Amino acid sequence: MEDHTAQVPLNFSQASVLTDGFITENSIVLVEGEAIDGILYVHNMGSPIVENRSDAIKAIGLQNTDIFNSIGSLSEYEKLRDQEIEHGQDGMFVVLSDVYLDNPLVIEKIERMLEGYSDFTPLPIFVFMGNFTSRPLCASEGTKAMMGYFDDLTNIICKYPNVANEGRFIFIPGPNDPGVTGVLPRGPIPNYFTSSLRSKVKHAIFASNPCRMRFFTKEIVFFRDDMVGKMRRHCLLEPREDDDHETSGQRQLSRHAIKTVLDQGHLSPLPLSASPIYWQHDHALRLYPFPDALIVGDRVDQYYENYEECDAINPGPFSNGFNFVVYRPVGEI
């Protein structure tokens, strides 16, 4: 509730949450209650009503929903859609999160993965999300160490000339990686740490967090954040229990977190003390209309959900079990 002319105390002692998701400070909710003596006693509350991507585009128009300003008209969209059907069926993203380059076993597993994909035509797009070290590096010794870790990765990639010359690599920083940290959205890892990799791997891109990509008509959002943990710490009311008794507690929490950010239309519906935002670029965090896929590098177990036609995916930490996901935007996961 936002009212610049008055303050209305809320009493949640008898409130019932009618929808899935976390209720956090800074989130938008629908409230049903009764005002008595200047206090609003909340009876029922829930998340806003959502629109899937196609309904949102119909409501506000294609041009108003295209953050890339790359599709000028519906006719151009249809042409791109035809190209997607013809040429995009084999396209795929290989996504890893928490790639600890300071762990020799992680480097070994990356080499094995690249060897497996080296003969693919076309090659997949490799997305590496941080953190890229198992612990934050101190300023005095961390710079040289981080450069060395990326040099090690460069040497592994260059063992496969086809991958180094033709493969596309996207690097998305984690909370503890070098650069301006603690504020969203955050910029890419500074070039100083990655000059060797950029010079030897032709199509290496060091992106921001979050990072948006377009694959033909598909919009994909990549986001590295400890989302479930943050929402659990800052929820005002316990989320509603899932009726599916076969779903584990961790899986239920992951579902609640995904539903929260999509219902809110924002990647960080949290108090600013917990998740500061660089307001000039807040639009980079918006999720309206829904993307076709939201891929979150979280520290919880791997999951996949489809919510209102949006694929929500967490590859899980690569450093713990060497999990990763393969996402086909024009096919099945």
mmCIF file of N, CA and C in Angstrom, residues 13 42 49 104 110 154 247 275 279-280 306 319:
data_model
loop_
_atom_site.group_PDB
_atom_site.id
_atom_site.type_symbol
_atom_site.label_atom_id
_atom_site.label_comp_id
_atom_site.label_asym_id
_atom_site.label_seq_id
_atom_site.Cartn_x
_atom_site.Cartn_y
_atom_site.Cartn_z
ATOM 1 N N SER A 13 -2.333 -10.256 11.996
ATOM 2 C CA SER A 13 -2.463 -11.353 12.961
ATOM 3 C C SER A 13 -3.466 -12.408 12.501
ATOM 4 N N VAL A 42 -6.074 -7.147 8.154
ATOM 5 C CA VAL A 42 -6.032 -7.909 6.910
ATOM 6 C C VAL A 42 -6.651 -9.281 7.130
ATOM 7 N N ILE A 49 -2.860 -10.478 -10.052
ATOM 8 C CA ILE A 49 -3.263 -11.316 -11.170
ATOM 9 C C ILE A 49 -2.250 -11.148 -12.299
ATOM 10 N N PRO A 104 40.434 -27.420 -9.145
ATOM 11 C CA PRO A 104 40.963 -28.190 -10.281
ATOM 12 C C PRO A 104 39.965 -29.208 -10.826
ATOM 13 N N ILE A 110 34.846 -29.259 -16.793
ATOM 14 C CA ILE A 110 34.565 -28.361 -17.920
ATOM 15 C C ILE A 110 35.242 -28.888 -19.179
ATOM 16 N N THR A 154 40.895 -20.490 -20.228
ATOM 17 C CA THR A 154 41.243 -20.198 -21.623
ATOM 18 C C THR A 154 42.034 -21.363 -22.229
ATOM 19 N N THR A 247 6.087 -33.290 -3.379
ATOM 20 C CA THR A 247 7.107 -32.285 -3.641
ATOM 21 C C THR A 247 7.876 -31.982 -2.361
ATOM 22 N N SER A 275 18.539 -5.697 -0.999
ATOM 23 C CA SER A 275 18.898 -5.786 -2.413
ATOM 24 C C SER A 275 18.852 -4.397 -3.033
ATOM 25 N N TRP A 279 18.720 2.707 -9.711
ATOM 26 C CA TRP A 279 17.408 3.043 -10.249
ATOM 27 C C TRP A 279 17.440 3.457 -11.715
ATOM 28 N N GLN A 280 18.537 4.022 -12.164
ATOM 29 C CA GLN A 280 18.605 4.431 -13.565
ATOM 30 C C GLN A 280 18.477 3.232 -14.508
ATOM 31 N N ASN A 306 7.259 -24.658 -15.334
ATOM 32 C CA ASN A 306 6.648 -23.843 -16.376
ATOM 33 C C ASN A 306 5.483 -23.110 -15.747
ATOM 34 N N SER A 319 29.596 -26.532 -9.127
ATOM 35 C CA SER A 319 30.666 -26.932 -8.206
ATOM 36 C C SER A 319 30.219 -28.021 -7.241
#
